[in-house]
Short mmCIF file of C-alpha atoms and ligand atoms in Angstrom, two decimals:
data_model
loop_
_atom_site.label_atom_id
_atom_site.label_comp_id
_atom_site.label_asym_id
_atom_site.label_seq_id
_atom_site.Cartn_x
_atom_site.Cartn_y
_atom_site.Cartn_z
CA MET T 56 -205.77 -81.27 84.26
CA LEU T 57 -206.51 -84.54 86.00
CA ASP T 58 -209.70 -84.79 88.00
CA GLN T 59 -209.19 -84.54 91.74
CA ASN T 60 -210.04 -88.16 92.35
CA LEU T 61 -207.39 -89.43 89.92
CA THR T 62 -204.84 -86.93 91.27
CA ASP T 63 -205.49 -88.19 94.78
CA GLN T 64 -205.21 -91.83 93.77
CA LEU T 65 -201.95 -91.33 91.86
CA GLY T 66 -200.50 -89.11 94.60
CA HIS T 67 -201.35 -91.70 97.23
CA LEU T 68 -199.92 -94.50 95.14
CA LEU T 69 -196.63 -92.85 94.14
CA GLY T 70 -195.87 -90.45 96.98
CA SER T 71 -194.12 -87.10 96.76
CA LYS T 72 -191.03 -88.52 95.03
CA GLY T 73 -193.09 -90.19 92.35
CA PHE T 74 -195.90 -87.83 91.38
CA PHE T 75 -195.72 -84.25 90.09
CA THR T 76 -198.32 -81.81 88.84
CA ASP T 77 -196.52 -78.46 89.13
CA ALA T 78 -195.89 -76.77 85.79
CA ASP T 79 -192.19 -76.23 86.65
CA ASP T 80 -191.66 -79.92 87.38
CA LEU T 81 -193.34 -80.93 84.12
CA ALA T 82 -191.85 -78.35 81.75
CA PRO T 83 -188.47 -80.02 80.96
CA TRP T 84 -190.25 -83.24 79.95
CA GLU T 85 -192.89 -81.67 77.70
CA THR T 86 -190.40 -80.80 74.94
CA ASP T 87 -188.05 -83.10 73.05
CA TRP T 88 -184.28 -82.47 73.18
CA ARG T 89 -184.21 -81.03 69.66
CA LYS T 90 -187.02 -78.63 70.64
CA LEU T 91 -189.14 -79.66 67.67
CA TYR T 92 -192.12 -80.97 69.64
CA HIS T 93 -193.80 -79.03 72.42
CA GLY T 94 -196.59 -80.76 74.31
CA ARG T 95 -198.37 -80.37 77.61
CA ALA T 96 -198.91 -83.00 80.28
CA ALA T 97 -201.42 -83.18 83.12
CA ALA T 98 -198.89 -84.79 85.45
CA LEU T 99 -195.71 -86.82 85.66
CA ALA T 100 -195.47 -90.21 87.35
CA ALA T 101 -192.08 -91.62 88.29
CA PRO T 102 -192.82 -95.08 89.69
CA ALA T 103 -190.15 -96.67 91.87
CA ASN T 104 -190.81 -100.25 90.82
CA VAL T 105 -192.73 -102.53 88.53
CA SER T 106 -195.72 -102.94 90.82
CA GLU T 107 -196.19 -99.18 90.87
CA VAL T 108 -196.10 -99.19 87.05
CA GLN T 109 -198.75 -101.91 87.10
CA ALA T 110 -200.97 -99.89 89.38
CA VAL T 111 -200.56 -96.73 87.27
CA LEU T 112 -201.42 -98.50 84.01
CA ALA T 113 -204.38 -100.34 85.54
CA LEU T 114 -205.75 -96.98 86.69
CA ALA T 115 -205.00 -95.34 83.35
CA SER T 116 -206.73 -98.07 81.36
CA ALA T 117 -209.75 -98.03 83.62
CA GLN T 118 -210.08 -94.23 83.41
CA GLY T 119 -208.99 -93.71 79.81
CA LEU T 120 -205.95 -91.65 80.91
CA PRO T 121 -203.33 -91.31 78.12
CA VAL T 122 -199.84 -92.41 79.24
CA VAL T 123 -196.62 -91.27 77.56
CA PRO T 124 -193.63 -93.40 78.63
CA GLN T 125 -190.37 -91.49 78.79
CA GLY T 126 -186.78 -92.57 79.38
CA GLY T 127 -183.90 -90.16 78.68
CA ASN T 128 -186.09 -87.85 76.57
CA SER T 129 -183.63 -88.24 73.70
CA SER T 130 -186.11 -89.45 71.06
CA MET T 131 -185.25 -88.25 67.57
CA VAL T 132 -188.88 -88.43 66.41
CA GLY T 133 -190.96 -86.89 69.22
CA GLY T 134 -191.71 -90.39 70.48
CA ALA T 135 -191.70 -89.46 74.17
CA THR T 136 -193.34 -86.03 74.03
CA PRO T 137 -197.02 -85.64 74.98
CA ASP T 138 -199.46 -83.94 72.62
CA ALA T 139 -200.73 -80.41 73.19
CA SER T 140 -204.00 -81.39 74.88
CA GLY T 141 -202.60 -81.33 78.42
CA THR T 142 -204.44 -84.56 79.26
CA ALA T 143 -201.59 -87.08 79.33
CA LEU T 144 -199.60 -88.54 82.16
CA ILE T 145 -195.87 -88.73 81.44
CA LEU T 146 -194.56 -91.98 82.91
CA SER T 147 -190.86 -91.47 83.57
CA THR T 148 -188.73 -94.56 84.18
CA ARG T 149 -185.96 -92.52 85.83
CA ARG T 150 -186.33 -94.02 89.30
CA MET T 151 -186.21 -97.60 88.03
CA ASN T 152 -182.51 -97.50 87.43
CA ALA T 153 -181.07 -100.57 89.12
CA ILE T 154 -178.87 -103.16 87.54
CA ARG T 155 -180.60 -106.20 88.97
CA SER T 156 -177.89 -108.69 88.08
CA LEU T 157 -174.61 -108.80 86.20
CA ASP T 158 -173.25 -112.22 85.31
CA PRO T 159 -169.86 -112.22 83.55
CA VAL T 160 -169.89 -116.01 83.25
CA ALA T 161 -173.26 -116.36 81.53
CA ASN T 162 -172.65 -112.96 79.86
CA ILE T 163 -176.03 -111.57 80.84
CA VAL T 164 -176.98 -108.31 82.51
CA VAL T 165 -180.49 -107.52 83.74
CA ALA T 166 -181.02 -103.77 83.71
CA GLU T 167 -184.10 -101.80 84.64
CA ALA T 168 -185.67 -99.45 82.11
CA GLY T 169 -184.24 -96.25 83.62
CA VAL T 170 -180.59 -97.35 83.53
CA ILE T 171 -178.63 -94.87 81.40
CA LEU T 172 -176.64 -96.52 78.63
CA ALA T 173 -173.30 -95.04 79.77
CA HIS T 174 -173.87 -96.46 83.26
CA LEU T 175 -174.52 -99.89 81.78
CA HIS T 176 -171.26 -99.60 79.83
CA ASP T 177 -169.40 -98.79 83.07
CA ALA T 178 -171.02 -101.65 84.98
CA ALA T 179 -170.14 -104.17 82.27
CA ARG T 180 -166.56 -102.91 82.10
CA SER T 181 -166.20 -103.30 85.86
CA VAL T 182 -166.50 -107.09 85.39
CA GLY T 183 -164.38 -107.32 82.24
CA ARG T 184 -167.32 -107.32 79.85
CA ARG T 185 -168.96 -104.92 77.38
CA PHE T 186 -172.47 -104.10 76.37
CA PRO T 187 -171.84 -103.68 72.65
CA LEU T 188 -174.28 -100.97 71.62
CA THR T 189 -173.39 -97.32 71.73
CA LEU T 190 -174.54 -94.01 70.32
CA GLY T 191 -174.02 -90.28 70.73
CA ALA T 192 -176.80 -89.95 73.34
CA ARG T 193 -175.33 -92.65 75.63
CA GLY T 194 -175.19 -90.15 78.51
CA SER T 195 -178.98 -89.78 78.54
CA ALA T 196 -180.59 -92.62 76.55
CA THR T 197 -182.05 -95.32 78.79
CA ILE T 198 -182.46 -99.06 78.40
CA GLY T 199 -186.25 -98.82 78.21
CA GLY T 200 -186.07 -96.30 75.37
CA LEU T 201 -183.34 -98.21 73.56
CA VAL T 202 -185.43 -101.39 73.69
CA SER T 203 -188.64 -99.59 72.77
CA THR T 204 -187.04 -98.07 69.67
CA ASN T 205 -184.79 -101.01 68.74
CA ALA T 206 -181.90 -98.55 68.81
CA GLY T 207 -178.91 -98.96 66.54
CA GLY T 208 -175.83 -96.74 66.78
CA THR T 209 -172.23 -97.16 65.78
CA GLN T 210 -171.53 -100.83 66.61
CA VAL T 211 -174.39 -102.41 64.68
CA LEU T 212 -171.96 -103.47 61.98
CA ARG T 213 -170.60 -106.15 64.26
CA PHE T 214 -173.21 -106.74 66.95
CA GLY T 215 -176.57 -105.82 65.44
CA THR T 216 -179.31 -103.58 66.80
CA MET T 217 -180.96 -103.80 70.21
CA ARG T 218 -183.22 -106.59 68.96
CA LYS T 219 -180.19 -108.82 68.57
CA LEU T 220 -178.90 -108.03 72.07
CA VAL T 221 -182.14 -108.41 74.04
CA LEU T 222 -182.52 -111.85 75.61
CA GLY T 223 -185.71 -111.15 77.50
CA ILE T 224 -188.03 -108.41 78.70
CA GLU T 225 -190.18 -107.52 81.65
CA ALA T 226 -193.02 -105.20 80.73
CA VAL T 227 -196.33 -103.95 82.00
CA LEU T 228 -199.15 -104.29 79.49
CA PRO T 229 -201.78 -101.55 79.11
CA ASP T 230 -204.26 -103.12 81.54
CA GLY T 231 -201.59 -103.40 84.24
CA GLY T 232 -200.83 -107.07 83.58
CA LEU T 233 -197.22 -108.15 83.98
CA TYR T 234 -195.31 -109.79 81.14
CA ALA T 235 -192.51 -111.57 83.01
CA GLY T 236 -190.25 -112.52 80.14
CA LEU T 237 -186.78 -111.84 81.52
CA ALA T 238 -185.53 -115.44 81.43
CA ALA T 239 -182.83 -115.75 78.79
CA LEU T 240 -184.17 -118.86 77.06
CA LYS T 241 -182.32 -120.15 74.04
CA LYS T 242 -185.41 -122.01 72.95
CA ASP T 243 -188.98 -120.92 73.56
CA ASN T 244 -191.86 -121.71 71.23
CA ARG T 245 -194.91 -120.59 73.15
CA GLY T 246 -196.45 -118.90 70.16
CA TYR T 247 -196.33 -115.18 69.51
CA ASP T 248 -193.10 -113.70 70.83
CA LEU T 249 -194.15 -110.82 73.09
CA THR T 250 -190.55 -109.84 73.72
CA GLN T 251 -190.00 -109.22 70.03
CA LEU T 252 -193.35 -107.45 69.76
CA LEU T 253 -192.44 -105.02 72.54
CA ILE T 254 -189.06 -104.21 70.99
CA ALA T 255 -189.58 -101.18 68.71
CA ALA T 256 -193.22 -100.79 69.86
CA GLU T 257 -192.35 -97.24 71.00
CA GLY T 258 -194.37 -97.55 74.18
CA THR T 259 -197.62 -98.12 72.30
CA LEU T 260 -198.20 -101.62 73.72
CA GLY T 261 -197.08 -101.14 77.30
CA VAL T 262 -194.09 -100.05 79.37
CA VAL T 263 -190.83 -101.99 79.25
CA THR T 264 -189.58 -102.08 82.85
CA ALA T 265 -186.42 -104.22 82.53
CA ALA T 266 -184.44 -106.21 80.00
CA SER T 267 -181.96 -109.10 79.99
CA LEU T 268 -179.13 -108.15 77.69
CA THR T 269 -176.14 -109.83 76.09
CA LEU T 270 -172.63 -109.00 77.23
CA VAL T 271 -169.48 -109.72 75.26
CA PRO T 272 -165.85 -109.93 76.42
CA ASP T 273 -164.11 -106.61 76.90
CA ILE T 274 -161.59 -105.67 74.25
CA LEU T 275 -157.84 -105.81 74.84
CA ASP T 276 -157.22 -102.65 72.86
CA ARG T 277 -158.64 -100.57 70.02
CA ALA T 278 -157.37 -98.46 67.18
CA VAL T 279 -159.26 -95.56 65.68
CA ALA T 280 -158.52 -94.14 62.25
CA TRP T 281 -159.80 -91.17 60.27
CA VAL T 282 -159.66 -91.79 56.55
CA GLY T 283 -160.25 -89.48 53.57
CA VAL T 284 -162.06 -90.97 50.55
CA ASP T 285 -163.44 -89.75 47.23
CA SER T 286 -166.96 -91.13 47.41
CA PRO T 287 -169.40 -93.33 49.34
CA ALA T 288 -168.74 -96.06 46.75
CA ALA T 289 -165.01 -95.96 47.51
CA ALA T 290 -165.84 -96.07 51.22
CA LEU T 291 -167.96 -99.18 50.86
CA GLY T 292 -165.26 -100.78 48.68
CA LEU T 293 -162.75 -100.09 51.45
CA LEU T 294 -165.05 -101.58 54.08
CA ARG T 295 -165.50 -104.77 52.08
CA ALA T 296 -161.74 -105.08 51.50
CA LEU T 297 -160.89 -104.48 55.16
CA GLU T 298 -163.54 -106.92 56.37
CA ALA T 299 -162.28 -109.61 54.01
CA ALA T 300 -158.79 -109.17 55.45
CA SER T 301 -159.64 -108.79 59.13
CA GLY T 302 -162.78 -110.77 59.94
CA ASP T 303 -164.89 -109.09 62.59
CA ALA T 304 -162.20 -106.79 64.02
CA ILE T 305 -163.88 -103.76 62.46
CA GLU T 306 -166.61 -102.66 64.81
CA SER T 307 -167.45 -99.27 63.40
CA PHE T 308 -167.22 -97.77 59.96
CA GLU T 309 -168.92 -94.40 59.90
CA LEU T 310 -169.28 -92.33 56.76
CA ILE T 311 -168.88 -88.58 57.29
CA PRO T 312 -169.23 -86.07 54.46
CA ASP T 313 -166.99 -83.05 54.55
CA SER T 314 -170.10 -80.92 55.19
CA SER T 315 -170.67 -82.73 58.53
CA LEU T 316 -167.06 -82.20 59.55
CA ARG T 317 -167.33 -78.49 58.72
CA LEU T 318 -170.52 -78.13 60.80
CA VAL T 319 -168.83 -79.77 63.79
CA LEU T 320 -165.70 -77.61 63.49
CA GLN T 321 -167.89 -74.51 63.27
CA HIS T 322 -170.23 -75.24 66.18
CA ILE T 323 -168.54 -77.61 68.63
CA PRO T 324 -165.72 -76.23 70.79
CA ASP T 325 -162.39 -78.07 71.03
CA THR T 326 -162.65 -79.91 67.73
CA ARG T 327 -160.12 -79.95 64.89
CA ALA T 328 -159.89 -81.72 61.54
CA PRO T 329 -157.99 -85.02 61.90
CA LEU T 330 -156.35 -84.75 58.46
CA ALA T 331 -154.45 -81.79 57.03
CA SER T 332 -155.58 -82.75 53.51
CA ALA T 333 -159.10 -81.97 52.20
CA HIS T 334 -161.52 -84.72 51.12
CA PRO T 335 -165.17 -84.78 50.07
CA TRP T 336 -165.87 -87.77 52.32
CA HIS T 337 -164.35 -89.21 55.47
CA ILE T 338 -164.60 -92.46 57.37
CA LEU T 339 -164.16 -93.15 61.04
CA ILE T 340 -162.95 -96.70 61.62
CA GLU T 341 -162.79 -98.52 64.93
CA TYR T 342 -160.72 -101.69 64.96
CA VAL T 343 -160.56 -103.87 68.08
CA ARG T 344 -158.48 -106.73 69.41
CA SER T 345 -160.45 -109.30 71.35
CA SER T 346 -157.92 -112.11 71.61
CA PRO T 347 -154.37 -112.11 73.04
CA ALA T 348 -153.29 -114.17 70.03
CA ALA T 349 -154.01 -111.24 67.67
CA ALA T 350 -151.61 -108.38 67.01
CA PRO T 351 -152.22 -105.12 68.90
CA SER T 352 -154.93 -103.11 67.13
CA ALA T 353 -152.82 -100.09 66.22
CA GLU T 354 -150.22 -102.25 64.52
CA ALA T 355 -152.82 -104.41 62.77
CA LEU T 356 -154.87 -101.48 61.46
CA GLU T 357 -151.80 -99.65 60.24
CA VAL T 358 -150.65 -102.70 58.27
CA LEU T 359 -154.16 -103.25 56.95
CA LEU T 360 -154.60 -99.67 55.76
CA ALA T 361 -151.12 -99.59 54.22
CA ALA T 362 -151.91 -102.75 52.28
CA HIS T 363 -154.95 -101.09 50.74
CA TYR T 364 -153.48 -97.71 49.94
CA ASP T 365 -152.15 -98.77 46.56
CA LYS T 366 -155.55 -100.05 45.52
CA GLY T 367 -156.76 -96.46 45.42
CA LEU T 368 -159.62 -97.04 47.85
CA TYR T 369 -158.70 -94.09 50.02
CA ARG T 370 -156.56 -90.95 49.81
CA ASP T 371 -155.17 -90.32 53.26
CA ALA T 372 -155.47 -91.70 56.78
CA ALA T 373 -154.61 -90.68 60.34
CA LEU T 374 -154.35 -93.31 63.03
CA ALA T 375 -155.13 -91.95 66.49
CA SER T 376 -151.85 -92.02 68.38
CA SER T 377 -153.40 -91.99 71.86
CA GLU T 378 -156.70 -92.74 73.56
CA ALA T 379 -157.23 -88.97 73.87
CA GLN T 380 -156.91 -88.62 70.11
CA ALA T 381 -159.24 -91.58 69.55
CA LEU T 382 -161.81 -89.85 71.75
CA ALA T 383 -161.30 -86.61 69.81
CA PHE T 384 -162.04 -88.41 66.51
CA TRP T 385 -165.16 -89.96 68.02
CA LYS T 386 -166.23 -86.62 69.46
CA ILE T 387 -166.46 -85.27 65.91
CA ARG T 388 -168.70 -88.16 64.85
CA ASP T 389 -170.88 -88.04 67.93
CA SER T 390 -171.37 -84.26 67.72
CA ILE T 391 -172.82 -84.13 64.21
CA SER T 392 -176.44 -84.05 65.43
CA GLU T 393 -175.70 -81.30 67.93
CA ALA T 394 -173.75 -79.24 65.38
CA GLU T 395 -176.60 -79.61 62.91
CA ARG T 396 -179.11 -78.43 65.47
CA ALA T 397 -177.00 -75.35 66.17
CA HIS T 398 -176.72 -74.54 62.47
CA GLY T 399 -180.40 -74.04 61.67
CA PRO T 400 -183.44 -75.87 60.34
CA ALA T 401 -183.17 -79.23 58.61
CA MET T 402 -185.30 -82.28 57.91
CA GLN T 403 -183.95 -85.48 59.45
CA HIS T 404 -184.42 -88.82 57.75
CA ASP T 405 -182.84 -91.97 59.14
CA ILE T 406 -183.20 -94.24 56.20
CA SER T 407 -181.97 -97.60 55.01
CA VAL T 408 -181.65 -99.30 51.65
CA PRO T 409 -179.85 -102.56 50.80
CA VAL T 410 -176.21 -101.98 51.80
CA ASP T 411 -174.72 -102.26 48.33
CA ASP T 412 -177.25 -99.77 46.94
CA MET T 413 -176.47 -97.06 49.49
CA PRO T 414 -173.54 -95.30 47.74
CA ARG T 415 -175.58 -94.78 44.60
CA PHE T 416 -178.65 -93.80 46.60
CA ILE T 417 -176.69 -91.10 48.45
CA GLU T 418 -175.37 -89.61 45.22
CA ASP T 419 -178.59 -89.83 43.18
CA ALA T 420 -181.04 -88.82 45.88
CA SER T 421 -178.87 -85.87 46.97
CA GLU T 422 -178.71 -84.62 43.41
CA ALA T 423 -182.45 -85.03 42.88
CA VAL T 424 -183.47 -83.31 46.13
CA GLU T 425 -181.00 -80.45 45.70
CA ALA T 426 -182.28 -79.89 42.14
CA ALA T 427 -185.93 -79.94 43.22
CA PHE T 428 -185.50 -77.49 46.13
CA PRO T 429 -183.01 -74.79 45.15
CA GLY T 430 -180.60 -73.81 47.91
CA VAL T 431 -181.17 -76.85 50.13
CA TRP T 432 -178.25 -79.19 50.68
CA VAL T 433 -178.00 -82.76 51.82
CA ASN T 434 -175.87 -83.85 54.75
CA ALA T 435 -175.83 -87.67 54.61
CA TYR T 436 -173.74 -89.41 57.24
CA GLY T 437 -173.59 -92.47 59.41
CA HIS T 438 -173.71 -96.19 59.31
CA LEU T 439 -172.76 -97.02 55.74
CA GLY T 440 -171.96 -100.65 56.51
CA ASP T 441 -175.53 -101.11 57.81
CA GLY T 442 -177.08 -99.57 54.70
CA ASN T 443 -178.30 -96.76 56.98
CA VAL T 444 -177.46 -93.09 56.77
CA HIS T 445 -178.92 -89.98 58.31
CA PHE T 446 -180.01 -88.29 55.13
CA HIS T 447 -180.61 -84.76 56.35
CA VAL T 448 -181.92 -82.06 54.05
CA ARG T 449 -180.74 -78.69 55.29
CA ALA T 450 -182.49 -75.37 54.70
CA PRO T 451 -180.66 -72.96 52.38
CA GLU T 452 -177.84 -71.11 54.14
CA GLY T 453 -179.18 -68.01 55.86
CA VAL T 454 -182.65 -69.47 56.46
CA THR T 455 -183.19 -69.50 60.21
CA ASP T 456 -187.00 -69.58 60.42
CA PRO T 457 -188.04 -72.90 61.97
CA ASN T 458 -191.26 -72.70 59.91
CA TRP T 459 -189.17 -73.62 56.87
CA ARG T 460 -189.74 -77.17 58.05
CA LEU T 461 -193.50 -76.94 57.73
CA GLU T 462 -193.75 -76.29 53.99
CA THR T 463 -190.61 -76.66 51.88
CA GLY T 464 -189.06 -78.99 54.44
CA LYS T 465 -192.11 -81.22 54.49
CA LYS T 466 -192.17 -81.49 50.71
CA ALA T 467 -188.47 -82.33 50.65
CA SER T 468 -189.09 -85.04 53.25
CA GLN T 469 -191.83 -86.56 51.17
CA MET T 470 -189.51 -86.65 48.22
CA VAL T 471 -186.78 -88.38 50.25
CA TYR T 472 -189.24 -90.96 51.54
CA ASP T 473 -190.61 -91.58 48.03
CA LEU T 474 -187.08 -92.18 46.77
CA VAL T 475 -186.32 -94.51 49.69
CA THR T 476 -189.52 -96.46 49.14
CA ALA T 477 -188.84 -96.76 45.43
CA ALA T 478 -185.40 -98.13 46.33
CA GLY T 479 -187.01 -100.84 48.50
CA GLY T 480 -185.77 -99.21 51.71
CA SER T 481 -187.14 -98.16 55.09
CA ILE T 482 -188.19 -94.67 56.18
CA SER T 483 -187.03 -95.54 59.69
CA ALA T 484 -183.78 -97.43 60.02
CA GLU T 485 -183.14 -96.70 63.68
CA HIS T 486 -184.98 -93.75 65.26
CA GLY T 487 -188.52 -95.11 65.03
CA ILE T 488 -191.71 -93.47 63.78
CA GLY T 489 -192.86 -91.41 66.80
CA GLN T 490 -194.88 -88.35 65.83
CA MET T 491 -192.49 -87.30 63.12
CA LYS T 492 -193.12 -90.06 60.59
CA ARG T 493 -196.58 -91.30 61.49
CA ASP T 494 -198.26 -89.73 58.45
CA GLU T 495 -195.51 -90.91 56.15
CA LEU T 496 -195.80 -94.44 57.51
CA ALA T 497 -199.50 -94.33 56.65
CA ARG T 498 -198.83 -92.86 53.21
CA LEU T 499 -196.14 -95.32 52.21
CA SER T 500 -197.10 -98.61 53.87
CA SER T 501 -199.28 -101.28 52.34
CA PRO T 502 -202.86 -101.46 53.64
CA ALA T 503 -202.04 -104.94 54.96
CA ARG T 504 -199.17 -103.65 57.10
CA ILE T 505 -201.24 -100.80 58.54
CA ALA T 506 -204.21 -103.07 59.24
CA ALA T 507 -201.97 -105.54 61.10
CA LEU T 508 -200.35 -102.78 63.19
CA ARG T 509 -203.77 -101.41 64.13
CA ALA T 510 -205.17 -104.85 64.95
CA ILE T 511 -202.29 -105.60 67.32
CA LYS T 512 -202.60 -102.20 68.96
CA ASN T 513 -206.36 -102.52 69.44
CA ALA T 514 -206.09 -106.03 70.84
CA LEU T 515 -203.57 -105.10 73.53
CA ASP T 516 -204.66 -101.53 74.20
CA PRO T 517 -208.37 -101.33 73.38
CA ARG T 518 -208.79 -97.93 75.08
CA GLY T 519 -205.81 -96.50 73.25
CA VAL T 520 -204.11 -95.15 76.37
CA MET T 521 -200.53 -96.11 75.54
CA ASN T 522 -198.52 -93.33 73.90
CA PRO T 523 -201.35 -92.06 71.69
CA GLY T 524 -200.42 -90.19 68.53
CA LYS T 525 -197.18 -92.16 68.07
CA LEU T 526 -196.31 -94.81 65.52
CA ILE T 527 -199.80 -96.24 64.75
CA PRO T 528 -201.49 -94.23 61.97
C1 MLT J 106 -176.44 -90.82 64.89
O1 MLT J 106 -176.12 -91.80 64.24
O2 MLT J 106 -175.67 -89.88 65.10
C2 MLT J 106 -177.78 -90.81 65.49
O3 MLT J 106 -178.59 -91.83 65.03
C3 MLT J 106 -178.44 -89.51 65.51
C4 MLT J 106 -178.53 -88.71 64.26
O4 MLT J 106 -177.62 -87.98 63.99
O5 MLT J 106 -179.53 -88.69 63.53
ZN1 ZN J 107 -177.54 -93.25 63.76
#
């Protein structure tokens, strides 16, 4: 509960469209989409513009009111869910959803924090451009959340993560001060780079309210192929060979174990296996044509794959014969998370190791974890070319009790993170730390790293109001 004085001030400031205290209005935003984290909030603020965000944060800092920024509520790590105390204010960016400018000549779009990724894609396409970052949650994930988690997705191979695509940021700092850093400067050496600091800060240093983002030319056409391979090592070998032959035409190269495909076929309606033949591993390849001088994608990818068949790098391939089929292949990839959720408890780990080490890591770590926890099985899929897979440890078949996560699951997670750390990798390649990995970050980071994170946090947010309980151990 907020005290009456604070409730009155926030209500007066934000009006009836921007301030909510009824339990029914709050309930959908107190739980994450995977239903792993259940919190309680005192109220929800939905400011209409940056000056309202400034006023809310100034009040919050002055009164010690915890603020939990929230975009599309699609965090994978409980990063946007309040704790159970019922004291926090959820700050939703949903009403700040304007595209402030769209410049197809300079190739820059300025989007407010609440713009949904799919809407940004549509806006860019309407002027013959693309925003080259996409992921399964594009229908709900917002620009503010994508910036605040340095999101990755399925085009990182060619275009990098959010950090690479952000040209500038506007943000409100915890005391209500405005960081007006939207100008897309190619050169800027005014000391510490606040834009970079706010990217991946998970709302612990302020609220990102808008971002200037890079656009690239729209593609002329694309080809999508589903390929069956024997192992992750063969898959990486194929990627290297295709890249050497085609430059940057390959935008996505997603590794999918047969177990992921089976889960999708079992739980997601209107899906079917792209290949008639069975394979332990599959790859989804997206190949694009950006220049009229190049051959049409379908032709080029077919020739490319045929040229590599004899080298034994893959077993079978199906080229999507229509856009509808291309979408059907992608639907399988983008539904893995949802199919997994429907299947029962699992521990999610989005991990990275050096790219060339990933095939061996997948094989060795799966074997080690499956041996240590009888009955569990590993479902490792995703962005092989980025050295990043979603290394999920699933409860034994038949186990439906969510509490499995709390004991056996937790121990299995620790083992995965120990193996990743020993391999010189990261326990968070793209989803962030949130609530889920905060203890593990503390356990596995050097004292110097933790001390630096805490010092930055304390300097900018001395009262600790911004997204408490997330990221910073
Ligand atoms: C993905 O690549 O599908 C997303 O990062 C979500 C996930 O499945 O963990
Ligand atoms: Zn991913």
